[in-house]
Coordinates of C-alpha atoms and ligand atoms in Angstrom, one line a residue:
M594 CA 29.4 52.2 25.9
R595 CA 31.2 50.2 28.3
I596 CA 31.8 51.1 31.8
L597 CA 34.0 49.6 34.5
T598 CA 33.5 50.3 38.1
F599 CA 36.6 48.6 40.9
G600 CA 35.2 47.7 44.1
Q601 CA 32.1 46.0 42.8
T602 CA 30.1 45.6 47.1
G603 CA 30.4 49.3 48.2
Q604 CA 27.7 51.3 48.0
L605 CA 27.7 53.1 44.8
A606 CA 28.9 50.4 42.6
K607 CA 25.7 48.9 43.7
A608 CA 23.7 51.9 43.2
L609 CA 25.5 51.9 39.4
K610 CA 24.2 48.1 39.1
R611 CA 20.3 49.2 40.3
T612 CA 20.2 52.0 37.9
Q613 CA 22.2 50.9 34.5
P614 CA 20.3 52.4 31.6
G615 CA 19.9 49.6 29.0
Y616 CA 22.5 51.0 26.4
F617 CA 25.1 51.0 28.7
E618 CA 27.8 47.7 29.1
L619 CA 28.6 47.5 32.9
I620 CA 31.5 45.6 34.4
Q621 CA 31.8 45.1 37.8
L622 CA 35.0 43.9 39.8
T623 CA 35.5 43.0 43.2
H624 CA 38.4 43.4 45.6
Q625 CA 39.1 39.3 45.1
Q626 CA 39.1 39.8 41.2
V627 CA 41.0 43.1 42.0
N628 CA 43.4 44.4 44.2
I629 CA 43.4 47.3 43.5
T630 CA 46.7 48.3 45.1
Q631 CA 47.9 45.7 42.7
P632 CA 49.1 47.8 39.4
Q633 CA 49.6 44.6 37.3
L634 CA 45.9 43.4 38.1
I635 CA 44.2 47.0 37.1
N636 CA 46.1 46.7 33.4
E637 CA 45.5 43.0 33.1
A638 CA 42.0 43.9 33.7
L639 CA 41.4 46.8 31.5
A640 CA 43.4 45.1 28.6
R641 CA 41.2 42.5 28.7
Y642 CA 37.7 44.9 29.1
Q643 CA 38.2 47.1 27.7
P644 CA 36.0 49.7 29.3
D645 CA 35.4 52.9 27.1
I646 CA 35.5 54.8 30.7
I647 CA 36.5 53.5 34.5
I648 CA 34.8 54.9 37.1
N649 CA 36.8 54.3 40.1
C650 CA 34.1 52.8 43.0
A651 CA 36.4 51.2 45.4
A652 CA 38.2 53.1 48.4
Y653 CA 39.4 52.9 51.7
T654 CA 36.5 54.8 53.4
D655 CA 36.3 53.8 57.1
V656 CA 37.5 57.2 58.1
E657 CA 37.9 56.6 61.5
R658 CA 39.9 53.5 61.3
A659 CA 42.2 55.8 58.4
E660 CA 43.9 57.5 61.2
S661 CA 45.4 54.4 62.1
N662 CA 46.1 52.6 59.0
A663 CA 47.8 55.4 57.0
T664 CA 50.2 53.5 55.0
Q665 CA 46.9 51.4 53.6
V666 CA 44.8 54.0 52.8
M667 CA 47.4 56.0 51.0
Q668 CA 48.5 52.7 49.1
T669 CA 44.4 52.8 48.3
N670 CA 44.1 55.7 47.6
V671 CA 46.0 57.4 46.2
D672 CA 48.7 55.1 44.7
A673 CA 46.2 53.0 43.2
V674 CA 44.7 56.3 41.5
R675 CA 47.9 56.8 40.3
F676 CA 48.2 53.0 38.4
M677 CA 44.4 53.7 36.9
A678 CA 45.5 56.9 35.8
K679 CA 49.1 55.8 34.0
A680 CA 46.9 52.7 32.7
A681 CA 44.0 54.7 31.7
R682 CA 46.0 56.9 29.1
Q683 CA 47.7 54.2 28.0
Y684 CA 44.7 52.5 26.7
G685 CA 43.0 55.7 25.7
I686 CA 40.8 54.8 28.6
R687 CA 38.1 57.7 30.2
F688 CA 38.5 57.9 34.1
I689 CA 35.8 59.1 37.1
Q690 CA 37.2 59.6 40.0
L691 CA 35.1 59.6 43.4
S692 CA 36.0 62.1 45.8
T693 CA 34.7 63.6 49.4
D694 CA 33.6 66.5 50.9
Y695 CA 36.4 65.8 53.0
V696 CA 39.2 67.4 51.0
F697 CA 37.7 70.2 53.0
D698 CA 38.8 71.9 55.7
G699 CA 35.3 72.8 57.0
L700 CA 36.5 76.5 57.8
S701 CA 33.7 78.1 55.8
S702 CA 29.9 79.0 56.3
L703 CA 29.5 79.0 52.0
P704 CA 28.8 75.8 50.4
Y705 CA 32.2 74.9 48.4
T706 CA 32.9 75.8 44.9
V707 CA 34.6 73.7 42.8
H708 CA 37.3 76.5 42.3
Q709 CA 38.3 76.7 45.7
T710 CA 41.4 75.5 47.0
P711 CA 41.1 72.0 49.4
S712 CA 42.6 71.9 52.9
A713 CA 41.7 68.2 54.1
I714 CA 42.4 67.0 58.0
N715 CA 42.4 64.0 58.4
V716 CA 44.2 60.7 56.6
Y717 CA 41.1 60.0 54.8
G718 CA 40.4 63.4 53.4
Q719 CA 44.5 63.7 52.6
S720 CA 44.3 60.7 51.0
K721 CA 41.6 61.7 48.7
L722 CA 42.9 65.2 47.7
L723 CA 46.3 63.6 46.3
A724 CA 44.3 61.5 44.1
E725 CA 42.5 64.2 43.0
N726 CA 46.2 66.0 42.6
I727 CA 47.0 63.2 40.4
I728 CA 43.7 63.3 37.9
L729 CA 44.1 66.9 37.7
Q730 CA 47.5 66.8 36.9
Q731 CA 46.8 64.8 33.5
Q732 CA 44.8 68.5 32.3
S733 CA 42.8 66.2 30.2
S734 CA 38.9 66.9 29.6
Q735 CA 39.0 62.8 29.5
F736 CA 39.6 63.0 33.3
C737 CA 37.6 64.2 36.0
I738 CA 37.2 64.2 40.3
V739 CA 33.1 63.7 41.2
R740 CA 33.1 65.3 45.1
T741 CA 29.9 63.9 47.0
S742 CA 29.2 63.6 50.8
W743 CA 27.5 61.5 53.3
L744 CA 26.4 58.7 51.0
Y745 CA 23.2 57.1 51.7
H746 CA 20.7 54.1 51.3
H747 CA 17.7 52.0 52.4
S748 CA 19.7 48.8 52.7
G749 CA 23.7 48.5 53.4
K750 CA 25.7 50.0 56.3
N751 CA 25.3 54.0 56.3
F752 CA 24.1 56.5 58.5
V753 CA 20.1 56.3 57.9
T754 CA 20.3 52.2 58.3
T755 CA 22.2 52.3 61.4
M756 CA 19.9 55.3 63.3
L757 CA 16.8 53.3 62.0
K758 CA 18.2 50.0 63.7
L759 CA 19.5 51.9 67.0
M760 CA 16.0 53.5 67.2
S761 CA 15.0 50.0 67.4
Q762 CA 17.5 48.7 69.5
A763 CA 16.9 51.6 72.0
H764 CA 13.5 50.7 71.7
H765 CA 13.9 47.1 72.7
S766 CA 16.4 47.9 75.6
A767 CA 13.7 50.8 76.7
M768 CA 11.0 48.0 77.0
L769 CA 13.3 45.6 78.7
T770 CA 13.9 48.4 81.4
Q771 CA 10.4 48.8 81.8
G772 CA 10.0 51.2 79.2
L773 CA 12.2 53.9 80.3
I774 CA 12.5 56.7 77.3
S775 CA 16.1 55.5 75.6
N776 CA 18.3 58.4 74.3
I777 CA 20.7 58.2 71.3
N778 CA 23.3 61.6 70.9
V779 CA 23.9 62.7 67.4
V780 CA 26.3 64.9 67.0
N781 CA 25.5 68.6 65.8
D782 CA 28.6 70.6 65.2
Q783 CA 29.3 69.4 61.4
T784 CA 27.1 70.9 58.8
G785 CA 26.7 69.0 55.2
S786 CA 24.4 67.7 52.9
P787 CA 23.2 64.4 52.5
T788 CA 23.5 62.3 49.0
M789 CA 21.2 59.3 47.8
V790 CA 23.3 56.8 46.5
D791 CA 21.0 56.4 43.8
D792 CA 21.1 59.9 42.3
L793 CA 24.9 60.3 42.8
A794 CA 24.7 57.1 39.9
H795 CA 22.5 59.0 38.0
F796 CA 24.6 61.7 37.7
L797 CA 27.6 59.6 36.9
W798 CA 25.5 57.8 34.3
K799 CA 24.3 61.2 32.4
L800 CA 28.1 62.1 33.0
C801 CA 29.1 59.2 30.8
L802 CA 27.2 60.6 28.1
Q803 CA 29.7 63.7 27.8
K804 CA 32.0 64.1 25.8
Q805 CA 34.4 66.4 27.3
W806 CA 34.4 66.9 31.0
L807 CA 35.5 69.7 33.0
P808 CA 38.0 68.4 35.8
I809 CA 35.7 68.4 39.0
Y810 CA 32.0 68.2 39.5
H811 CA 30.3 68.4 42.9
W812 CA 27.3 66.1 43.3
S813 CA 24.8 65.9 46.9
D814 CA 21.4 66.0 47.3
A815 CA 20.1 70.0 47.9
G816 CA 20.1 71.8 51.0
M817 CA 22.0 70.9 54.3
C818 CA 21.6 69.7 57.7
T819 CA 24.2 68.7 60.5
W820 CA 24.0 65.2 61.4
Y821 CA 21.4 66.1 64.2
E822 CA 19.2 67.3 62.1
F823 CA 19.1 64.2 59.5
A824 CA 18.7 62.4 62.6
K825 CA 15.5 63.9 63.8
E826 CA 14.0 64.0 60.0
I827 CA 15.1 60.4 59.2
Q828 CA 13.2 59.6 62.8
S829 CA 10.1 61.9 62.3
Q830 CA 9.5 60.2 58.4
A831 CA 10.0 56.7 59.5
E832 CA 7.9 56.7 62.9
A833 CA 5.4 58.4 60.0
L834 CA 6.1 55.0 58.0
G835 CA 6.0 53.0 61.1
L836 CA 9.0 52.0 60.3
I837 CA 10.3 53.0 63.9
P838 CA 8.0 53.7 67.6
A839 CA 7.9 56.5 69.1
T840 CA 10.2 55.7 72.7
I841 CA 13.3 57.4 70.9
T842 CA 15.2 61.0 72.6
L843 CA 17.5 62.1 70.4
T844 CA 20.2 64.3 72.4
P845 CA 22.3 67.2 70.0
V846 CA 26.1 66.5 71.2
T847 CA 29.4 68.0 70.5
S848 CA 31.8 66.4 68.1
E849 CA 34.2 67.0 71.3
Q850 CA 31.4 65.1 73.4
Y851 CA 31.0 62.2 71.1
N852 CA 34.7 61.9 71.3
S853 CA 36.1 60.6 68.1
R854 CA 39.5 60.8 67.2
V855 CA 39.1 62.0 64.0
K856 CA 38.5 66.0 62.9
R857 CA 36.0 66.1 60.8
P858 CA 35.0 69.5 59.0
T859 CA 32.0 71.5 60.7
F860 CA 30.9 72.7 57.5
S861 CA 31.3 70.7 54.2
V862 CA 28.6 71.4 51.7
L863 CA 29.5 71.4 48.4
D864 CA 28.3 73.8 45.9
T865 CA 26.2 71.7 43.5
S866 CA 25.4 74.1 40.8
R867 CA 28.0 73.3 37.9
S868 CA 26.2 70.0 38.5
Q869 CA 22.2 71.3 38.2
S870 CA 22.8 71.4 34.2
I871 CA 23.3 67.7 33.9
L872 CA 20.8 66.3 36.6
K873 CA 18.6 68.6 39.1
S874 CA 19.3 68.1 42.9
K875 CA 16.4 66.9 44.5
T876 CA 16.0 67.9 48.4
W877 CA 17.5 65.4 51.1
Q878 CA 14.3 65.4 53.0
Q879 CA 12.8 64.6 49.2
Q880 CA 15.3 61.7 49.0
L881 CA 14.8 60.9 52.5
A882 CA 11.2 60.1 51.7
Q883 CA 12.2 58.2 48.6
C884 CA 14.6 56.4 50.5
L885 CA 11.9 55.4 53.7
Y886 CA 9.7 54.7 51.7
A887 CA 11.5 51.9 49.5
R888 CA 12.7 50.5 52.6
S889 CA 9.2 50.5 54.3
L890 CA 8.1 48.2 51.4
N891 CA 11.3 45.8 51.9
K892 CA 12.2 45.6 55.6
D893 CA 15.2 44.6 55.8
Ligands
NAP1193 N1 30.2 56.8 51.6 C1 30.0 58.0 51.7 O1 29.7 58.4 52.4 C2 31.3 59.1 50.7 C3 31.3 60.2 50.9 C4 32.0 60.9 49.9 C5 32.3 60.4 48.8 N2 32.5 59.1 48.8 C6 33.3 57.9 47.6 O2 32.6 57.8 47.3 C7 33.4 56.7 46.4 C8 32.2 55.1 46.9 O3 32.3 55.7 48.3 P1 31.3 53.8 49.0 O4 30.8 54.5 49.7 O5 30.7 53.2 47.8 O6 32.4 53.3 49.6 P2 32.0 52.0 50.5 O7 30.9 51.7 50.3 O8 32.8 51.6 51.4 O9 33.0 50.6 49.1 C9 34.1 50.6 48.5 C10 34.6 49.7 47.6 O10 35.8 49.6 47.8 C11 36.2 48.4 47.5 N3 37.9 47.6 48.1 C12 38.9 48.6 49.4 N4 39.8 48.5 49.0 C13 39.5 47.4 47.7 C14 41.3 47.4 47.1 N5 42.3 47.4 47.5 N6 40.6 47.0 45.8 C15 39.9 46.5 45.6 N7 38.4 47.3 46.0 C16 38.5 47.7 47.1 C17 35.3 48.0 49.2 O11 35.8 46.5 48.9 P3 35.7 45.1 50.3 O12 34.6 45.8 50.9 O13 35.1 44.3 49.4 O14 36.8 45.8 50.8 C18 34.5 48.0 48.4 O15 33.5 47.6 47.2 C19 34.5 56.8 47.3 O16 35.8 57.1 46.9 C20 34.4 57.4 48.4 O17 35.7 58.0 49.1 C21 32.3 58.3 50.1

C-alpha cells in the first residue's frame, strides 16, 4: 500500500518515517517539492505517485503567528485541504486529514468526544475547523479526520525540547549570577493531553489498514495535565536521568500573566475511546519516560 504525505519536514511526517512498517511504501513530499497552496502541484503529485492514501501532515501550525497571518493560514490549512479533497475524490485516493484539540473552545470540563460540536477560539483553530468541514462534507468512509493534541518528541522543536533547553540555559545563567536559583514561568490554567508523536504515527499506520473509516478519530496519550504539570514531570524525570541540573524553579502562572496574544482553550482533552480498539494509548507519563530515555541515549 502506497502512502503519500505532504509536509515532509514536520514532526508528524518525520514520525511516520521513523515508524514506517515494511509493508507500506511511503512517499513524502517537501514544501519545496509541493507547495500545497498550488492546486496544480497537488494534482501533478497525485497523478505521478498514485498513492492509495494521502496523510496530510502539512499545515500552518504556528498558533501565535497565525493571529496576524490569517490569509496565509487559511490558504494553507483550508484552501489546500479543499484542493486535496477534490483531487483525492477524482483519483479515488483515501484521505486522512490531521486536526487539533484547538477546534474546541475549552469550556467543557470533560474530555471532548467525537460527537461534540466544535467551536474554535483562535485563527489556527478556526482554520482547522473549516478544513474538518470540507472532509465531513465528502460524506465518505474513505475520508477521515484525526484530531490530536500537544505533540512532542525527544528531538526537534516542541514543548519538551524547549523546556529541556530552557532548564539548561536557566542553570547556566544562574551559574553566571553566582548560583542564584533560576525560574521559569509555565502556564497552569490550560489542561490538555500530551501526545508522543511516534504513537500518533503508529495509530495512523493502523488506521491505514482499516478498509472503512468513521468520520472522526481522537488520538492522544492517556491522562491529562496542565502545561505546568507537564513541565514539572519533564523536570523530575529529566533530573533523574541527569539530563538537566537540579537548580531550576518552575512557577505556575495564568494565561493572562503569560502575556500571549492568542486565546487558547482552557480545557482541550480529547476523549479517545473510539480509537482505543485500534491502538491502546499509554499514559503521558510513560510516554515521557520513554522519550527522555531516548534523549539520554543520543543527546542532541
Ligand atoms: N504540533 C502539535 O502540537 C499539534 C497538535 C494538534 C494537531 N496538530 C496537527 O498535526 C499535523 C502535523 O503537525 P506537526 O506538528 O507535524 O506540524 P509541523 O511540525 O509544524 O510541520 C508542518 C509541515 O507543514 C509544512 N508546510 C507548511 N506550509 C506548507 C505549504 N504551503 N506547502 C507544503 N508544506 C507546507 C512545513 O514545511 P516547512 O517547515 O518547510 O514550511 C512542515 O513540514 C498538523 O495538521 C497540525 O495542525 C499538531
